[in-house]
Coordinates of C-alpha atoms in Angstrom, one line a residue:
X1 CA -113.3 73.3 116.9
X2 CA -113.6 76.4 118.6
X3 CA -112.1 80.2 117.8
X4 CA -109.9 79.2 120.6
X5 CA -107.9 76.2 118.4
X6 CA -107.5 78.5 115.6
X7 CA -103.8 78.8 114.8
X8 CA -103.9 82.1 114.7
X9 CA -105.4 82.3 118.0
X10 CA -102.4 80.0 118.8
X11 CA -99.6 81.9 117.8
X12 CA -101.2 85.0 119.4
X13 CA -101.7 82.9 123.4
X14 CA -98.1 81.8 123.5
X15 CA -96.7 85.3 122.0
X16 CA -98.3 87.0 124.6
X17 CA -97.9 84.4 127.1
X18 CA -94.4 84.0 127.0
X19 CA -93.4 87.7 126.8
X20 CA -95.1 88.0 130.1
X21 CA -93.3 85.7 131.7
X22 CA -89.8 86.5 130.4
X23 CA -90.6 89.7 131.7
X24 CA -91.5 89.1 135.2
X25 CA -88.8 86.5 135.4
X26 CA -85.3 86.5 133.5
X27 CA -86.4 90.1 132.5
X28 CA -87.5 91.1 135.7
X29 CA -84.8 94.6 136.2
X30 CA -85.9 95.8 133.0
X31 CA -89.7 96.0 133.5
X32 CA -89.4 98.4 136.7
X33 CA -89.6 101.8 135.4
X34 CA -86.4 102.5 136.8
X35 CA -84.3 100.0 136.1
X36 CA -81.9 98.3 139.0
X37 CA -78.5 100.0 137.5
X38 CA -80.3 103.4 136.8
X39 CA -79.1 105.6 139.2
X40 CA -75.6 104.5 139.1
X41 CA -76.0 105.2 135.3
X42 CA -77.6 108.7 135.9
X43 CA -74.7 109.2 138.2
X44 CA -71.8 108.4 136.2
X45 CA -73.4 110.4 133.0
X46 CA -73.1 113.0 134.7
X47 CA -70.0 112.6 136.4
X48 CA -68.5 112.5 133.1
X49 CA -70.5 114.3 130.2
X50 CA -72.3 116.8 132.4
X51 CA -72.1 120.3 132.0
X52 CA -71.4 123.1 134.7
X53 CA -72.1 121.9 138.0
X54 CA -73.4 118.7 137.3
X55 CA -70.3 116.4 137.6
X56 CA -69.6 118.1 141.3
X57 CA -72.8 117.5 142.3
X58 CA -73.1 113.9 141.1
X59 CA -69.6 113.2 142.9
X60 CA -71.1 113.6 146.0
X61 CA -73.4 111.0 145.8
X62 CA -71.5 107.8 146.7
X63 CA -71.3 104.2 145.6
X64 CA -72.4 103.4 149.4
X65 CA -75.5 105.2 148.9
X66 CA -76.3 103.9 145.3
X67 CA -75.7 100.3 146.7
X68 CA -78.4 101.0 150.1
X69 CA -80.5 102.1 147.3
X70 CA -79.7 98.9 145.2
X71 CA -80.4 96.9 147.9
X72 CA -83.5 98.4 148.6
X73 CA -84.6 98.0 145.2
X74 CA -83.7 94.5 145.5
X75 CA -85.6 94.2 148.6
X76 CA -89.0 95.5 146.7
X77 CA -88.8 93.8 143.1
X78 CA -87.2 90.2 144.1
X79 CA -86.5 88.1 141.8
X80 CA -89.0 85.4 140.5
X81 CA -88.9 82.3 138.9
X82 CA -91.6 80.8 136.3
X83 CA -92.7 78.0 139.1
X84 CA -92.8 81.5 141.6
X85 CA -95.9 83.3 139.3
X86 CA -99.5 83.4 140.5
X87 CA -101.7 83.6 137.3
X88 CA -105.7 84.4 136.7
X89 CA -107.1 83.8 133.4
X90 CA -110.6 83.7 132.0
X91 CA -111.3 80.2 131.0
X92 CA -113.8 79.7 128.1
X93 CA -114.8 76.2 127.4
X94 CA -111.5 74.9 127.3
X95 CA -109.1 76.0 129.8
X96 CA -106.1 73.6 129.0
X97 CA -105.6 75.7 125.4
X98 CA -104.4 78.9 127.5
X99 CA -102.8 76.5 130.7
X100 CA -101.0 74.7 128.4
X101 CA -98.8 77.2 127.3
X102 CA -98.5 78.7 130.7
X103 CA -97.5 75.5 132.1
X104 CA -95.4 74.3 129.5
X105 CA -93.3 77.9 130.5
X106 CA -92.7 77.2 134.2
X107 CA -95.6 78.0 136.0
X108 CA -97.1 75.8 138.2
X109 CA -101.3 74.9 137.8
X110 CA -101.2 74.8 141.4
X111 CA -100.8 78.9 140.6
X112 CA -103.3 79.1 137.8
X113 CA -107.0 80.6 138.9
X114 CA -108.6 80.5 135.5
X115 CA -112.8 81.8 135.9
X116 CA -115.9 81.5 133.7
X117 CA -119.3 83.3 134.5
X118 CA -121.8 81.3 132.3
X119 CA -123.1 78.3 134.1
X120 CA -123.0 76.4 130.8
X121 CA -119.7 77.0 129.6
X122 CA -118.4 76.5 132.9
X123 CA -119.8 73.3 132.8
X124 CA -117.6 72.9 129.5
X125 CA -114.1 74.1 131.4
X126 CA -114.6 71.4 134.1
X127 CA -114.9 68.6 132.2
X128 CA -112.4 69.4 130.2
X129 CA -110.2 70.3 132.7
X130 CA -110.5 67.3 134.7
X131 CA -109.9 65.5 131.5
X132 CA -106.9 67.6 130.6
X133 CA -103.0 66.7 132.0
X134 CA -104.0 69.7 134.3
X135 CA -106.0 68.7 137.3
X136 CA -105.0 71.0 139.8
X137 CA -105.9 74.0 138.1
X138 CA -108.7 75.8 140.4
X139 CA -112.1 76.7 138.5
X140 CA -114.3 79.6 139.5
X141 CA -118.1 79.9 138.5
X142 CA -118.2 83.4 138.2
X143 CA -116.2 86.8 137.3
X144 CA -112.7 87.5 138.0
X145 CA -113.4 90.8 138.7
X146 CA -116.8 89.9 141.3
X147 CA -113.6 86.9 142.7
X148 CA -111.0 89.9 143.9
X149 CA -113.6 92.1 145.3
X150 CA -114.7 89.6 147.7
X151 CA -111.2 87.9 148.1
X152 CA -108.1 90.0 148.6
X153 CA -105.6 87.7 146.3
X154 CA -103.1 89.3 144.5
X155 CA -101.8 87.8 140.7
X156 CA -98.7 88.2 138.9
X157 CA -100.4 88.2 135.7
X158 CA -104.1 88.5 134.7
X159 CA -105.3 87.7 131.5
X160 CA -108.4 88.9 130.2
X161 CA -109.3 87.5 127.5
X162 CA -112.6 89.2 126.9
X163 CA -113.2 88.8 123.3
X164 CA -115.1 91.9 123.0
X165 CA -115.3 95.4 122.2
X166 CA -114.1 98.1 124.4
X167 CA -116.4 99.4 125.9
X168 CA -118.9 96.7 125.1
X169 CA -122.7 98.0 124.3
X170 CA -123.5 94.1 125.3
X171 CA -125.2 93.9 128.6
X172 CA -123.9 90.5 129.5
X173 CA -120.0 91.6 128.1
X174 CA -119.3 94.5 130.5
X175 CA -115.4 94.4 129.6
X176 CA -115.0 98.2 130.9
X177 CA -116.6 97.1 133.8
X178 CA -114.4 94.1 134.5
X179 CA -111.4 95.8 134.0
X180 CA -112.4 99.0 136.3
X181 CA -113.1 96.7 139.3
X182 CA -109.7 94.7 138.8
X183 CA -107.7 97.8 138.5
X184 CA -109.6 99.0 141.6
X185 CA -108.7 95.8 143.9
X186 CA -105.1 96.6 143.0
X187 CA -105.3 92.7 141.7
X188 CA -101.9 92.6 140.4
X189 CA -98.4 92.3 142.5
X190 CA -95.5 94.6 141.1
X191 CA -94.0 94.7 138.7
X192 CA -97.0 92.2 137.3
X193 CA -98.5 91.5 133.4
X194 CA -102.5 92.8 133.0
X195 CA -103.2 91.7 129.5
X196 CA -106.0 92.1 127.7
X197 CA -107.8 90.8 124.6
X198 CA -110.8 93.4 122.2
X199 CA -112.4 93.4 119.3
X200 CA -113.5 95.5 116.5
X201 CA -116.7 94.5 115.2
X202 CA -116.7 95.1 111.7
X203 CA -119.1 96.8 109.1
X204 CA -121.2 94.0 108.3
X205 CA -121.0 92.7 112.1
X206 CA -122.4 95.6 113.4
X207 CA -122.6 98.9 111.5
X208 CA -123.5 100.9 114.4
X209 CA -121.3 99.4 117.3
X210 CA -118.5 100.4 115.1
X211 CA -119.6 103.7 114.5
X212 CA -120.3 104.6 118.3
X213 CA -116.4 103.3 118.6
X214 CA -115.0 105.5 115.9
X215 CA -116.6 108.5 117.6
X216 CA -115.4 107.5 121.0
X217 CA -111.9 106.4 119.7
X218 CA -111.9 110.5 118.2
X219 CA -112.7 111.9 121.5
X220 CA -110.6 110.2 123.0
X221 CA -107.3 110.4 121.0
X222 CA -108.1 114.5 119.8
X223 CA -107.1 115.7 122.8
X224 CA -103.8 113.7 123.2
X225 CA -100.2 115.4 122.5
X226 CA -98.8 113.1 121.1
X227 CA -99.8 109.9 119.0
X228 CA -98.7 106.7 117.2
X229 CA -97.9 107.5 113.3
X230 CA -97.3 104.5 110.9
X231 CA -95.9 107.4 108.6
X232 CA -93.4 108.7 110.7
X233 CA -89.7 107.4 110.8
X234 CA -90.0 107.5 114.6
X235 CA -93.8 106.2 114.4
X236 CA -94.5 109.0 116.5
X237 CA -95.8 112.2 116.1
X238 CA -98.3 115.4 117.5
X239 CA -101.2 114.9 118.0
X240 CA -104.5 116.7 115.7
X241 CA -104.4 119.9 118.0
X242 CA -101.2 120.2 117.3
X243 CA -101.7 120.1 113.4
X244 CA -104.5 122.4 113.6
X245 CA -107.0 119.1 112.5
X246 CA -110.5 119.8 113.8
X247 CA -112.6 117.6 116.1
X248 CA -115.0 116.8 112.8
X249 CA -112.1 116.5 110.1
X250 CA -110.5 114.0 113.0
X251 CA -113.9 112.0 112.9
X252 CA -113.3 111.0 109.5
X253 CA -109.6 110.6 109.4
X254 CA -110.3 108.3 112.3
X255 CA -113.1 106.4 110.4
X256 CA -111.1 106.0 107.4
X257 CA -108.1 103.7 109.6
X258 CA -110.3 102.8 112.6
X259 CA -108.4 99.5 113.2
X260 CA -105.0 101.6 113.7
X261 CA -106.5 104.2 116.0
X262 CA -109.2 102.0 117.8
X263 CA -105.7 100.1 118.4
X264 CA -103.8 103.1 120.1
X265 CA -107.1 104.0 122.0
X266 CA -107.2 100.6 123.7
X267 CA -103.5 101.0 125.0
X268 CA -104.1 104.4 125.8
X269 CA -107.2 104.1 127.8
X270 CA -105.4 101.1 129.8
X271 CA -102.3 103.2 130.5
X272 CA -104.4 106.3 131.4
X273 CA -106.8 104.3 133.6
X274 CA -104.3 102.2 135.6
X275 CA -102.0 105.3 136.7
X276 CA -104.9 108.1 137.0
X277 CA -108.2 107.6 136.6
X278 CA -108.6 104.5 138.6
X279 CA -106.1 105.5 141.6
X280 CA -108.1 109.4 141.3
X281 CA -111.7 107.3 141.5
X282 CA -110.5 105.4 144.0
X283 CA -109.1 107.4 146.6
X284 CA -111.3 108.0 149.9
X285 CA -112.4 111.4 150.3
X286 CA -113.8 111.3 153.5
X287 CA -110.5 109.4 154.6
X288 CA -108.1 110.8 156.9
X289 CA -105.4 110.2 154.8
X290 CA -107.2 112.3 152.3
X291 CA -107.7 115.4 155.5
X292 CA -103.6 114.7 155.8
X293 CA -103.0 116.5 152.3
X294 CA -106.2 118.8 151.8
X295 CA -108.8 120.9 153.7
X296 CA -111.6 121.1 152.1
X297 CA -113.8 123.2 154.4
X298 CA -115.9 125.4 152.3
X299 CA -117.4 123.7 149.2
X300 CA -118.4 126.7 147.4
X301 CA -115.5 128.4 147.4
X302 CA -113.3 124.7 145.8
X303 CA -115.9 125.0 143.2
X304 CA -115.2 128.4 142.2
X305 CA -111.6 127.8 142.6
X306 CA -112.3 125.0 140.0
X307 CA -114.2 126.6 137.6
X308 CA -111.6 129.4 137.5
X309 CA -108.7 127.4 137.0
X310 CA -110.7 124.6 134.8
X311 CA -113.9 126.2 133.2
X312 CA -114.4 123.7 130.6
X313 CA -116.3 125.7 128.4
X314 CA -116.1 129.1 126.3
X315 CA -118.4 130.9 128.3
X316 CA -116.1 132.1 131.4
X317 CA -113.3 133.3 129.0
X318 CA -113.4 136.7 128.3
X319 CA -111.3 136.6 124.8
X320 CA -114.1 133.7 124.1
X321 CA -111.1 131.3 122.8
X322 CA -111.9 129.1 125.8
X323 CA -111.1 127.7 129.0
X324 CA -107.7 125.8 130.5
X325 CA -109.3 122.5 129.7
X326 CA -110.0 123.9 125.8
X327 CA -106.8 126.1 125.8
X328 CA -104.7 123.4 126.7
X329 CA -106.0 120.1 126.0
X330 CA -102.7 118.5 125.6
X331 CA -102.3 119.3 129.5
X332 CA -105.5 118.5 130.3
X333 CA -106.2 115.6 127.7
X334 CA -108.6 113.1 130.2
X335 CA -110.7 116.2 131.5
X336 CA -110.9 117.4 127.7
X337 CA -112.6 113.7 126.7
X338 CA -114.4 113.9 130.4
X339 CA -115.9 117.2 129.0
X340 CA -117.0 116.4 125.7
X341 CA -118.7 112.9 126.6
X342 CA -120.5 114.2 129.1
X343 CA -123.7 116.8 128.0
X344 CA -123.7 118.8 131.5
X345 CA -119.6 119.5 131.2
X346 CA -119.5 120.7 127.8
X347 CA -122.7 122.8 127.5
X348 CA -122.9 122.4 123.9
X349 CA -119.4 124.4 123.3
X350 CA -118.8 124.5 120.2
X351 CA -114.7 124.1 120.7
X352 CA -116.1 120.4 121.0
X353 CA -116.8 117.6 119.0
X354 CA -120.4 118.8 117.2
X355 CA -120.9 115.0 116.3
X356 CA -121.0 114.1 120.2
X357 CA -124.7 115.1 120.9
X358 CA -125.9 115.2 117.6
X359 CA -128.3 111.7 117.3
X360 CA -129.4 109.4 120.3
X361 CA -127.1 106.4 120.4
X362 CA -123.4 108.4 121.4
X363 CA -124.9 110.1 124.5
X364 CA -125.8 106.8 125.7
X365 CA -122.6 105.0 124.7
X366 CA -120.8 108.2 126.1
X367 CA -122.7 107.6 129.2
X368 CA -122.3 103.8 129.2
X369 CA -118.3 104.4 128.9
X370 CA -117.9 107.4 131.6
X371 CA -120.0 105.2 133.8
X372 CA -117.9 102.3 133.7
X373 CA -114.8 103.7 134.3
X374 CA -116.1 104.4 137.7
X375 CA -116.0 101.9 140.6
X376 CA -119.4 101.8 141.5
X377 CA -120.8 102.8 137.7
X378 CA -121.8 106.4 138.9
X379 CA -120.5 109.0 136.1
X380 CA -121.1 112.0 138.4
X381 CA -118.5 110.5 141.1
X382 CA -116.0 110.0 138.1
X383 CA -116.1 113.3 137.0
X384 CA -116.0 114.7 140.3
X385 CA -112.9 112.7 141.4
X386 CA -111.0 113.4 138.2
X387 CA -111.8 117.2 138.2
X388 CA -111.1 117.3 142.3
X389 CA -107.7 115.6 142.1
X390 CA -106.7 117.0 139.3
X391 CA -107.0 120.8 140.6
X392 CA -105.6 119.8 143.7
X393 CA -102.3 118.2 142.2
X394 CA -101.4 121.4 140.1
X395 CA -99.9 124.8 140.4
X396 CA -101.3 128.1 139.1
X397 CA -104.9 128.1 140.2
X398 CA -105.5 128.7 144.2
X399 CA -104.9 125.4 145.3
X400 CA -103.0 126.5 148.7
X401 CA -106.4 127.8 150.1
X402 CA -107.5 123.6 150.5
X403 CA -104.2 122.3 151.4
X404 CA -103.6 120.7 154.9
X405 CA -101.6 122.8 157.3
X406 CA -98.9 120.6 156.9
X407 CA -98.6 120.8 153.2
X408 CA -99.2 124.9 153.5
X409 CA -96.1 124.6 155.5
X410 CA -94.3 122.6 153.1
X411 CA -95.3 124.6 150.4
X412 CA -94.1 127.7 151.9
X413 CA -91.0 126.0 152.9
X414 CA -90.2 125.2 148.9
X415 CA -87.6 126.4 147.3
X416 CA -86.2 125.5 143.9
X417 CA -82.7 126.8 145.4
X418 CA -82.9 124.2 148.3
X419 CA -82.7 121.3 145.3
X420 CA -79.9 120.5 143.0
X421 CA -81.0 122.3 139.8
X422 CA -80.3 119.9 136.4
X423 CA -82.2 119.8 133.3
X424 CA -85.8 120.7 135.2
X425 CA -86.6 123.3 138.0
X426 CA -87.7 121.3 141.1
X427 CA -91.2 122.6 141.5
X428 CA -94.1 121.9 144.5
X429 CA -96.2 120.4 142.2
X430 CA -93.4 117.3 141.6
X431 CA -93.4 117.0 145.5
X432 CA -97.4 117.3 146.3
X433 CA -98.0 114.4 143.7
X434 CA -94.7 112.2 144.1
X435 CA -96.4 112.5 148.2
X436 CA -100.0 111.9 147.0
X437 CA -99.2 109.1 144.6
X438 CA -96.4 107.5 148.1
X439 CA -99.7 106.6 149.4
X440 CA -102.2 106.3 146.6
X441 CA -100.1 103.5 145.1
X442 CA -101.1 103.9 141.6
X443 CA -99.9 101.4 138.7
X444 CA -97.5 103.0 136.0
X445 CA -97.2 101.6 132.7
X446 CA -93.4 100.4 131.6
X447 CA -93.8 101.7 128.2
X448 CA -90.5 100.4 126.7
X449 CA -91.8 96.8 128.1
X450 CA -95.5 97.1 126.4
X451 CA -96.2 94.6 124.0
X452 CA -98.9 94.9 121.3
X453 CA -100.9 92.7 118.7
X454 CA -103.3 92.0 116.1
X455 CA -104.5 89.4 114.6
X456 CA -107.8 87.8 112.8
X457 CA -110.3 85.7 114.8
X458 CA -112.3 84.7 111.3
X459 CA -113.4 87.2 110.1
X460 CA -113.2 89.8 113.5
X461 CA -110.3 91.9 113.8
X462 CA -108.8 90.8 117.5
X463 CA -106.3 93.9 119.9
X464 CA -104.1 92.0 122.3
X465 CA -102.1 94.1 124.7
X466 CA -99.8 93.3 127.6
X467 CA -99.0 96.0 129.7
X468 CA -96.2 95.6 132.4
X469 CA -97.3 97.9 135.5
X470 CA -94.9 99.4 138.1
X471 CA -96.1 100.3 142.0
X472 CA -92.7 102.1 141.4
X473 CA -92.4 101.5 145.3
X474 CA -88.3 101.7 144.9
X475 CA -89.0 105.3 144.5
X476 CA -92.0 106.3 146.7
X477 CA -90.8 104.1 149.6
X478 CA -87.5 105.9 149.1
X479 CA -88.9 109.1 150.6
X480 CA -89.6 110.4 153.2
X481 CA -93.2 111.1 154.0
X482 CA -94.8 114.8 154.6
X483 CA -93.8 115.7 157.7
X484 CA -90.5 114.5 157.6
X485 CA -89.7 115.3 154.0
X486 CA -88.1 119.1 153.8
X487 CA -85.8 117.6 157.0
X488 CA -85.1 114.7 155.6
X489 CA -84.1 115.6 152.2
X490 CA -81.3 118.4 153.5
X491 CA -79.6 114.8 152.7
X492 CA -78.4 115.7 149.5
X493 CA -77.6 112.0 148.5
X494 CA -81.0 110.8 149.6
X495 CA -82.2 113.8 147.9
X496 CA -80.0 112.4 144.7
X497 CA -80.9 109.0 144.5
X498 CA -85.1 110.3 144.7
X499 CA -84.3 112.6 142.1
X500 CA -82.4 110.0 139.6
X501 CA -84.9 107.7 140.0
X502 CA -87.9 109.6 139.3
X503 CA -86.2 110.3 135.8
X504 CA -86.5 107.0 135.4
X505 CA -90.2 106.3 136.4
X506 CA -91.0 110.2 134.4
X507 CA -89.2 109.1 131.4
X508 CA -92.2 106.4 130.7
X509 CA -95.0 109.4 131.5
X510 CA -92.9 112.3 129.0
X511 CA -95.0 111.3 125.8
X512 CA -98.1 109.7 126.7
X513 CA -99.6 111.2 130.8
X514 CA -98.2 115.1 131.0
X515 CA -101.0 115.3 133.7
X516 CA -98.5 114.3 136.5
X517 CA -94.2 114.3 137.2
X518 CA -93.8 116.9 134.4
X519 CA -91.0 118.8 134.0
X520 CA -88.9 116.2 136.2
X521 CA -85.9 115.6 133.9
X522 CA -82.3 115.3 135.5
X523 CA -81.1 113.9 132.0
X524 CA -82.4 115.2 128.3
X525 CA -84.7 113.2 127.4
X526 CA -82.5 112.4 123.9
X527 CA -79.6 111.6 125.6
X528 CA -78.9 108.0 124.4
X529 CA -79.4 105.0 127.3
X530 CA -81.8 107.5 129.1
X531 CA -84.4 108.6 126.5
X532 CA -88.1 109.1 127.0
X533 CA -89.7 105.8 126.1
X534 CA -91.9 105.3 123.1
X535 CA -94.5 102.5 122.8
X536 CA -93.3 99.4 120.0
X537 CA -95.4 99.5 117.4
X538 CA -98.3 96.6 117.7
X539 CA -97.0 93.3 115.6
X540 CA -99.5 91.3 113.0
X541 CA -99.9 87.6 113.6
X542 CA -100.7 86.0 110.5
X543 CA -102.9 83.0 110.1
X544 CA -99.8 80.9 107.6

């Protein structure tokens, strides 16, 4: 009997299995990050319980226009029956387990790709397949993630099942890897399921593979704003900067719970790869797409324009507190981690983690990690990408010298005046990335649609996550592109509808990714019915 038979393993397939199909199916309205009725809703709050010049305003935007918008909407997301979904899955030896459940909720097997890499094993899957009720099912002798980059097919849920750590220090077990190159094919339709399945290798499994992971679970999570809290009423709170916790006293509250943090890492690194580092990485530089938004003429002066606005050390500050990315790590939280994983960033500051350099196994699972978050496994390209995009996406450094004409022109042609003033100023930043992201078509995360467990394989503690992610394309196909966008949005109800919809699609990114649409808010963000979403707390599956 294999791990996969366990009936704990059992309970935690068809959890998992069947929340992702209610929520691409009966569920389907809720798991866009705007939901189909949430303009009209934004609309009629304010109509009614705004303040000052917010019920005239909202007046003027028009059931007519809320229903082109609705059927628009309609138009993108579609509805979708069980029998409708296209599923990949990683197989193991015995495919039916996982197809069972998938088949016994609608889908067709005609519409299940399930893949194995190891020869032997997939020997295994096809025997039992062909054995199994499930015939049709279509076998693959290699990775899913080697399939989509050679065939352009698109799924409505992928299941990876890996079974190992994240990242994996395994040679064979590259689950970092896997996961970059899927979220780099853009494998999944929208709105569509990605779940995955780590480990935690215990103590006695392997002392130093779960050390490495505690020090790269505390890099990670130091620099966030905001994190899970099982203490908390809300089971949220701030984040270490925030309570004036050091990197090293961090290290060992992190070691003392690493199944509850390494938990929040995993969902974490998913949400922050899928809607930023992966779309950032993967964007063409030498594009002409890319030449449409910036001019990067003269390479010398971008990086001093960089290191000015996002020295990532002490060194360059004059009060010797340190730079932006030190200052404010809660704005910068990715290039913070970027900087003190990587030896050439960080310089040896000592506003970093001291623990990062100091023996010869993290550099190189520091290095292992950076380098598989990148498309091609090359760390210098990731850090590049990140640091590049991010400079050019915000306000406050002298990002208008490498702007395109065009979005010179638009820039100077910005005015918070020109836009219907609510609970946030209308700022250029919220344009040049709503713009960027129009054609970068990055995944979002539907927080409030996340689903989390944990469970016991034997004696290894197992993380399953199911993340529902959004190409959000009800909003970004909604406006009008660069040229045509200061023209086109003297329309104050198209202008509306964008702006009530990007509450929506912000209202996931409030807590968790302040590196893009902050400060976007046409609603508070406590207002009941339109709060910003919080992540469910991960459920236990039990063995009884």
């Amino acid at each position: 009997m294999t791990a996969y038979s366990e009936p704990v393993k059992n309970k935690a397939r068809r959890a998992v299995i069947e929340s992702s199909i209610a929520a691409l199916t009966q569920n389907r309205t809720e798991s866009t990050l705007t939901r189909r009725s949430y303009v009209r809703e934004v609309r009629d709050y304010l109509v009614n319980n705004g303040d000052g010049y917010d019920p005239k305003i909202a007046t003027e935007l028009s059931d007519d226009a809320i229903e082109r918008w609705e059927s628009f909407y309609d138009s993108i997301t579609q509805f979708k029956a069980p029998s409708n979904l296209k599923v990949a899955y990683l197989s193991g030896p015995n495919p039916e387990n996982d197809l069972r459940v998938f088949c016994e909720a609608g889908v067709l097997p005609e519409n299940i790709w399930a893949f194995e890499s190891e020869n032997v094993v997939y020997s295994e899957a096809v025997s039992s397949a062909l054995d199994s009720e499930f015939p049709f099912i279509k076998l693959i002798n290699g990775g899913l993630d080697a399939f989509v980059e050679a065939s352009p097919q698109r799924f409505d849920i992928i299941y990876l099942d890996f079974c190992g750590p994240l990242p994996s220090r395994n040679k064979k077990q590259k689950t970092l890897t896997a996961l970059t190159r899927v979220l780099a094919q853009h494998s999944l339709n929208s709105p569509g399921a990605l779940i995955t399945n780590f480990s935690l290798p215990t103590m006695q499994q392997d002392p130093i593979g779960r050390t490495l992971l505690a020090k790269l679970v505390a890099c990670y999570l130091y620099p966030k704003s905001f994190l899970e809290d099982k203490e908390s009423e809300s089971n949220f709170s701030e984040g270490p900067v925030s309570n004036g916790i050091d990197p090293s006293t961090w290290l060992q509250t992190v070691e003392s719970d690493l199944d509850h943090y390494y938990g929040q890492f995993i969902t974490r690194l998913l949400m922050d790869h899928a809607s930023l580092i992966s779309p950032y990485n993967r964007f063409p530089k030498h594009n002409s797409l890319f030449a449409k938004f910036f001019d990067i003429k003269d390479t010398t002066s971008l990086k001093k324009a960089i290191g000015s606005m996002f020295h990532f050390t002490s060194d360059d500050d004059d009060d010797g507190v340190g730079g932006d990315v030190i200052v404010d790590s809660g704005q910068y939280p990715i290039l913070w981690t970027l900087a003190a994983l990587d030896k050439g960033l960080n310089n040896n500051d000592t506003n970093y983690p001291q623990f990062v350099f100091e023996d010869d196994e993290f550099p190189k699972f520091a290095e292992l990690f950076l380098s598989q978050l990148d498309i091609a496994g090359n760390k210098k390209d990731l850090l590049d990408s990140i640091t590049l995009l991010s400079f050019l996406l915000s306000e406050g450094g002298e990002q208008e010298e490498f702007l395109s004409e065009r979005i010179k022109q638009l820039h100077a042609e910005h005015s918070f005046k020109d836009f219907y003033q609510s609970c946030d100023l209308v700022l250029f930043h919220q344009t040049i990335e709503a713009l960027f992201r129009q054609v970068a078509t990055p995944y979002q995360v539907n927080v409030e649609e996340t689903r989390r467990w944990s469970y016991q394989a034997k004696e290894t503690p197992m993380f399953m996550d199911m993340l529902i992610l959004d190409e959000c394309r009800y909003l970004y196909d909604w406006m009008p592109t660069a040229d045509m966008f200061s023209k086109a949005f003297t329309n104050l109800e198209r202008q509306l509808v964008y702006r009530f919809a990007l509450d929506g699609v912000a209202k996931h990114c409030r807590w968790y990714n302040p590196e893009f649409f902050l400060g976007t808010a046409v609603i508070d963000q406590y207002t009941e019915d339109f709060e910003a979403r919080t992540l469910k707390p991960r459920e236990v599956i039990s063995g009884t």
